[in-house]
PDB file of C-alpha atoms in Angstrom:
ATOM      1  CA  THR A   1    -157.912  15.967-194.072  1.00  0.00           C
ATOM      2  CA  ALA A   2    -156.613  13.343-196.486  1.00  0.00           C
ATOM      3  CA  GLU A   3    -159.960  13.384-198.292  1.00  0.00           C
ATOM      4  CA  LEU A   4    -159.668  17.144-198.925  1.00  0.00           C
ATOM      5  CA  ALA A   5    -156.087  16.794-200.184  1.00  0.00           C
ATOM      6  CA  ASP A   6    -157.234  14.014-202.517  1.00  0.00           C
ATOM      7  CA  ASP A   7    -160.210  16.058-203.747  1.00  0.00           C
ATOM      8  CA  LEU A   8    -157.978  19.087-204.391  1.00  0.00           C
ATOM      9  CA  PHE A   9    -155.468  17.072-206.392  1.00  0.00           C
ATOM     10  CA  ASN A  10    -158.194  15.369-208.443  1.00  0.00           C
ATOM     11  CA  HIS A  11    -159.932  18.682-209.109  1.00  0.00           C
ATOM     12  CA  LEU A  12    -156.734  20.344-210.276  1.00  0.00           C
ATOM     13  CA  MET A  13    -155.477  17.397-212.297  1.00  0.00           C
ATOM     14  CA  TYR A  14    -158.620  16.210-214.007  1.00  0.00           C
ATOM     15  CA  GLY A  15    -160.872  19.270-214.132  1.00  0.00           C
ATOM     16  CA  ASN A  16    -164.219  19.690-212.549  1.00  0.00           C
ATOM     17  CA  ALA A  17    -167.946  19.441-213.150  1.00  0.00           C
ATOM     18  CA  SER A  18    -168.464  23.213-212.988  1.00  0.00           C
ATOM     19  CA  ALA A  19    -168.820  25.595-215.899  1.00  0.00           C
ATOM     20  CA  LEU A  20    -165.137  26.512-215.669  1.00  0.00           C
ATOM     21  CA  SER A  21    -163.269  25.773-218.876  1.00  0.00           C
ATOM     22  CA  THR A  22    -159.887  25.247-217.260  1.00  0.00           C
ATOM     23  CA  ARG A  23    -157.943  22.220-216.161  1.00  0.00           C
ATOM     24  CA  PRO A  24    -155.624  23.822-213.607  1.00  0.00           C
ATOM     25  CA  MET A  25    -152.873  21.162-213.862  1.00  0.00           C
ATOM     26  CA  THR A  26    -151.121  19.733-216.907  1.00  0.00           C
ATOM     27  CA  LEU A  27    -148.392  17.097-216.587  1.00  0.00           C
ATOM     28  CA  GLY A  28    -148.675  17.437-212.812  1.00  0.00           C
ATOM     29  CA  CYS A  29    -147.937  21.184-212.936  1.00  0.00           C
ATOM     30  CA  THR A  30    -150.258  23.946-211.903  1.00  0.00           C
ATOM     31  CA  GLY A  31    -151.236  26.236-214.708  1.00  0.00           C
ATOM     32  CA  TYR A  32    -154.034  27.915-216.558  1.00  0.00           C
ATOM     33  CA  ASN A  33    -155.556  27.847-220.014  1.00  0.00           C
ATOM     34  CA  ALA A  34    -156.124  31.602-220.091  1.00  0.00           C
ATOM     35  CA  LYS A  35    -152.509  32.307-221.157  1.00  0.00           C
ATOM     36  CA  GLN A  36    -153.132  30.712-224.551  1.00  0.00           C
ATOM     37  CA  TRP A  37    -153.750  33.103-227.397  1.00  0.00           C
ATOM     38  CA  PRO A  38    -155.744  32.662-229.450  1.00  0.00           C
ATOM     39  CA  PRO A  39    -157.948  30.793-226.942  1.00  0.00           C
ATOM     40  CA  LYS A  40    -157.912  27.020-227.320  1.00  0.00           C
ATOM     41  CA  PRO A  41    -160.406  24.350-226.244  1.00  0.00           C
ATOM     42  CA  ALA A  42    -160.009  23.287-222.615  1.00  0.00           C
ATOM     43  CA  ALA A  43    -158.918  19.810-223.698  1.00  0.00           C
ATOM     44  CA  LEU A  44    -155.613  21.178-224.989  1.00  0.00           C
ATOM     45  CA  PRO A  45    -152.646  21.551-222.612  1.00  0.00           C
ATOM     46  CA  SER A  46    -152.579  24.609-220.411  1.00  0.00           C
ATOM     47  CA  TRP A  47    -149.594  26.798-219.655  1.00  0.00           C
ATOM     48  CA  GLN A  48    -147.701  25.650-216.594  1.00  0.00           C
ATOM     49  CA  SER A  49    -147.012  28.140-213.869  1.00  0.00           C
ATOM     50  CA  THR A  50    -143.582  28.164-212.238  1.00  0.00           C
ATOM     51  CA  TYR A  51    -144.691  29.908-209.093  1.00  0.00           C
ATOM     52  CA  THR A  52    -147.237  27.994-207.075  1.00  0.00           C
ATOM     53  CA  ALA A  53    -148.660  27.918-203.603  1.00  0.00           C
ATOM     54  CA  TYR A  54    -146.799  25.299-201.617  1.00  0.00           C
ATOM     55  CA  GLY A  55    -149.935  24.149-199.806  1.00  0.00           C
ATOM     56  CA  MET A  56    -150.942  21.460-202.258  1.00  0.00           C
ATOM     57  CA  ALA A  57    -147.502  19.793-202.343  1.00  0.00           C
ATOM     58  CA  TYR A  58    -147.194  20.087-198.575  1.00  0.00           C
ATOM     59  CA  GLY A  59    -150.647  18.577-198.066  1.00  0.00           C
ATOM     60  CA  LEU A  60    -149.843  15.684-200.372  1.00  0.00           C
ATOM     61  CA  LEU A  61    -146.842  14.818-198.193  1.00  0.00           C
ATOM     62  CA  VAL A  62    -148.663  15.293-194.898  1.00  0.00           C
ATOM     63  CA  TYR A  63    -151.258  12.759-196.060  1.00  0.00           C
ATOM     64  CA  ASP A  64    -148.693  10.319-197.500  1.00  0.00           C
ATOM     65  CA  MET A  65    -149.644  10.889-201.149  1.00  0.00           C
ATOM     66  CA  VAL A  66    -146.021  10.536-202.168  1.00  0.00           C
ATOM     67  CA  GLU A  67    -146.622   9.437-205.768  1.00  0.00           C
ATOM     68  CA  ARG A  68    -148.785  12.501-206.406  1.00  0.00           C
ATOM     69  CA  PHE A  69    -146.191  14.735-204.779  1.00  0.00           C
ATOM     70  CA  LEU A  70    -143.477  13.238-206.995  1.00  0.00           C
ATOM     71  CA  LEU A  71    -145.606  13.711-210.127  1.00  0.00           C
ATOM     72  CA  HIS A  72    -146.059  17.358-209.195  1.00  0.00           C
ATOM     73  CA  TYR A  73    -142.384  17.885-208.274  1.00  0.00           C
ATOM     74  CA  PHE A  74    -140.906  16.201-211.333  1.00  0.00           C
ATOM     75  CA  GLY A  75    -143.529  17.780-213.575  1.00  0.00           C
ATOM     76  CA  MET A  76    -142.628  21.234-212.265  1.00  0.00           C
ATOM     77  CA  SER A  77    -138.913  20.540-212.568  1.00  0.00           C
ATOM     78  CA  ALA A  78    -139.086  19.133-216.092  1.00  0.00           C
ATOM     79  CA  HIS A  79    -141.677  21.360-217.675  1.00  0.00           C
ATOM     80  CA  THR A  80    -141.598  24.781-216.044  1.00  0.00           C
ATOM     81  CA  TYR A  81    -137.930  25.678-215.688  1.00  0.00           C
ATOM     82  CA  THR A  82    -135.782  26.781-218.587  1.00  0.00           C
ATOM     83  CA  ARG A  83    -133.382  24.207-219.936  1.00  0.00           C
ATOM     84  CA  GLY A  84    -129.850  24.418-218.655  1.00  0.00           C
ATOM     85  CA  SER A  85    -130.160  27.621-216.638  1.00  0.00           C
ATOM     86  CA  TRP A  86    -132.999  26.667-214.255  1.00  0.00           C
ATOM     87  CA  THR A  87    -134.476  30.141-214.425  1.00  0.00           C
ATOM     88  CA  THR A  88    -138.209  30.544-214.187  1.00  0.00           C
ATOM     89  CA  PRO A  89    -140.457  32.250-216.659  1.00  0.00           C
ATOM     90  CA  GLU A  90    -143.888  33.117-215.312  1.00  0.00           C
ATOM     91  CA  ALA A  91    -145.329  30.236-217.310  1.00  0.00           C
ATOM     92  CA  THR A  92    -144.290  27.752-219.966  1.00  0.00           C
ATOM     93  CA  HIS A  93    -146.221  25.732-222.506  1.00  0.00           C
ATOM     94  CA  PRO A  94    -145.726  21.945-222.731  1.00  0.00           C
ATOM     95  CA  ASP A  95    -144.700  22.459-226.369  1.00  0.00           C
ATOM     96  CA  ARG A  96    -141.178  23.888-226.000  1.00  0.00           C
ATOM     97  CA  ASP A  97    -141.409  25.390-229.497  1.00  0.00           C
ATOM     98  CA  ILE A  98    -143.900  27.900-228.077  1.00  0.00           C
ATOM     99  CA  GLY A  99    -142.118  30.761-226.318  1.00  0.00           C
ATOM    100  CA  SER A 100    -142.338  31.330-222.583  1.00  0.00           C
ATOM    101  CA  THR A 101    -143.584  34.388-220.766  1.00  0.00           C
ATOM    102  CA  ASP A 102    -141.295  36.799-218.897  1.00  0.00           C
ATOM    103  CA  TYR A 103    -139.044  35.849-215.960  1.00  0.00           C
ATOM    104  CA  VAL A 104    -140.623  35.707-212.511  1.00  0.00           C
ATOM    105  CA  ALA A 105    -138.486  35.471-209.371  1.00  0.00           C
ATOM    106  CA  ALA A 106    -141.205  33.807-207.275  1.00  0.00           C
ATOM    107  CA  GLY A 107    -140.773  30.489-209.105  1.00  0.00           C
ATOM    108  CA  VAL A 108    -137.079  30.121-208.333  1.00  0.00           C
ATOM    109  CA  HIS A 109    -137.764  28.638-204.881  1.00  0.00           C
ATOM    110  CA  THR A 110    -140.356  26.007-205.800  1.00  0.00           C
ATOM    111  CA  ALA A 111    -138.136  23.149-207.034  1.00  0.00           C
ATOM    112  CA  PRO A 112    -135.479  23.563-204.299  1.00  0.00           C
ATOM    113  CA  THR A 113    -138.175  23.641-201.601  1.00  0.00           C
ATOM    114  CA  TYR A 114    -139.792  20.488-202.979  1.00  0.00           C
ATOM    115  CA  LEU A 115    -136.366  18.829-203.213  1.00  0.00           C
ATOM    116  CA  LYS A 116    -135.751  19.537-199.529  1.00  0.00           C
ATOM    117  CA  TRP A 117    -139.179  18.171-198.596  1.00  0.00           C
ATOM    118  CA  MET A 118    -138.456  15.049-200.633  1.00  0.00           C
ATOM    119  CA  HIS A 119    -135.422  14.367-198.441  1.00  0.00           C
ATOM    120  CA  VAL A 120    -136.252  16.119-195.132  1.00  0.00           C
ATOM    121  CA  PHE A 121    -139.891  16.808-194.312  1.00  0.00           C
ATOM    122  CA  GLU A 122    -141.219  18.287-191.076  1.00  0.00           C
ATOM    123  CA  GLU A 123    -144.707  17.692-189.728  1.00  0.00           C
ATOM    124  CA  PRO A 124    -145.342  20.441-187.186  1.00  0.00           C
ATOM    125  CA  ASP A 125    -148.451  18.878-185.618  1.00  0.00           C
ATOM    126  CA  SER A 126    -146.637  15.696-184.610  1.00  0.00           C
ATOM    127  CA  ARG A 127    -143.171  17.270-184.250  1.00  0.00           C
ATOM    128  CA  THR A 128    -141.866  14.621-186.644  1.00  0.00           C
ATOM    129  CA  VAL A 129    -138.920  14.985-189.001  1.00  0.00           C
ATOM    130  CA  TRP A 130    -139.022  12.488-191.856  1.00  0.00           C
ATOM    131  CA  LEU A 131    -135.819  11.570-193.653  1.00  0.00           C
ATOM    132  CA  GLY A 132    -136.465  10.336-197.171  1.00  0.00           C
ATOM    133  CA  LYS A 133    -140.260  10.446-196.923  1.00  0.00           C
ATOM    134  CA  ALA A 134    -140.677  11.232-200.626  1.00  0.00           C
ATOM    135  CA  VAL A 135    -137.448   9.864-202.062  1.00  0.00           C
ATOM    136  CA  PRO A 136    -138.445   7.764-205.095  1.00  0.00           C
ATOM    137  CA  ARG A 137    -138.233   4.138-204.018  1.00  0.00           C
ATOM    138  CA  GLU A 138    -136.343   3.303-207.205  1.00  0.00           C
ATOM    139  CA  TRP A 139    -133.452   5.339-205.794  1.00  0.00           C
ATOM    140  CA  LEU A 140    -133.278   2.989-202.801  1.00  0.00           C
ATOM    141  CA  THR A 141    -132.771  -0.308-204.610  1.00  0.00           C
ATOM    142  CA  PRO A 142    -129.905  -2.568-203.490  1.00  0.00           C
ATOM    143  CA  GLY A 143    -126.676  -1.608-205.217  1.00  0.00           C
ATOM    144  CA  ALA A 144    -127.822   1.936-206.037  1.00  0.00           C
ATOM    145  CA  ALA A 145    -125.754   4.907-204.942  1.00  0.00           C
ATOM    146  CA  PRO A 146    -126.736   5.929-201.410  1.00  0.00           C
ATOM    147  CA  VAL A 147    -129.047   8.890-200.856  1.00  0.00           C
ATOM    148  CA  VAL A 148    -127.263  11.219-198.427  1.00  0.00           C
ATOM    149  CA  VAL A 149    -128.562  14.182-196.442  1.00  0.00           C
ATOM    150  CA  ARG A 150    -125.932  16.449-194.922  1.00  0.00           C
ATOM    151  CA  SER A 151    -126.520  19.318-192.526  1.00  0.00           C
ATOM    152  CA  SER A 152    -130.089  19.991-193.632  1.00  0.00           C
ATOM    153  CA  PRO A 153    -131.771  22.719-191.581  1.00  0.00           C
ATOM    154  CA  THR A 154    -134.930  21.923-189.611  1.00  0.00           C
ATOM    155  CA  ARG A 155    -136.783  23.785-186.901  1.00  0.00           C
ATOM    156  CA  TYR A 156    -135.116  21.391-184.428  1.00  0.00           C
ATOM    157  CA  GLY A 157    -131.572  21.888-185.688  1.00  0.00           C
ATOM    158  CA  ARG A 158    -129.570  20.420-188.531  1.00  0.00           C
ATOM    159  CA  VAL A 159    -129.878  16.752-189.463  1.00  0.00           C
ATOM    160  CA  GLY A 160    -127.656  14.452-191.482  1.00  0.00           C
TER     161      GLY A 160
END
């Protein structure tokens, strides 16, 4: 439900009332404090994981929480991929002067998948294909370059 998607996002982004000392998201990116050594207080930024379950991002779009999806997508893109090469360490720290962990192949698909969903998103329960559901509205202002989708694959065939 939309309420569960909202609760999940809030729990990950802002922490929780439990005894856990982690805030699982920093700058909109999933992560964990346990990668810090020596251990730091939970209030400090956590490492950001490049590989993530797609369920949260997918749920945010299903329930029209586009701004939260965009925060997560742009946060992942800006803070978890290496500069210039777009490779994915297992995790990165928000402070780029702190080294990253080793490469992990699982993270390579996150940003491209989110980019596709931003432009072409499929809702299987309603058999709906959305074009531009999560495109930032600033990109659609009069006089801006057009946003174009060409030959994007869907379960119903290619669109655009």
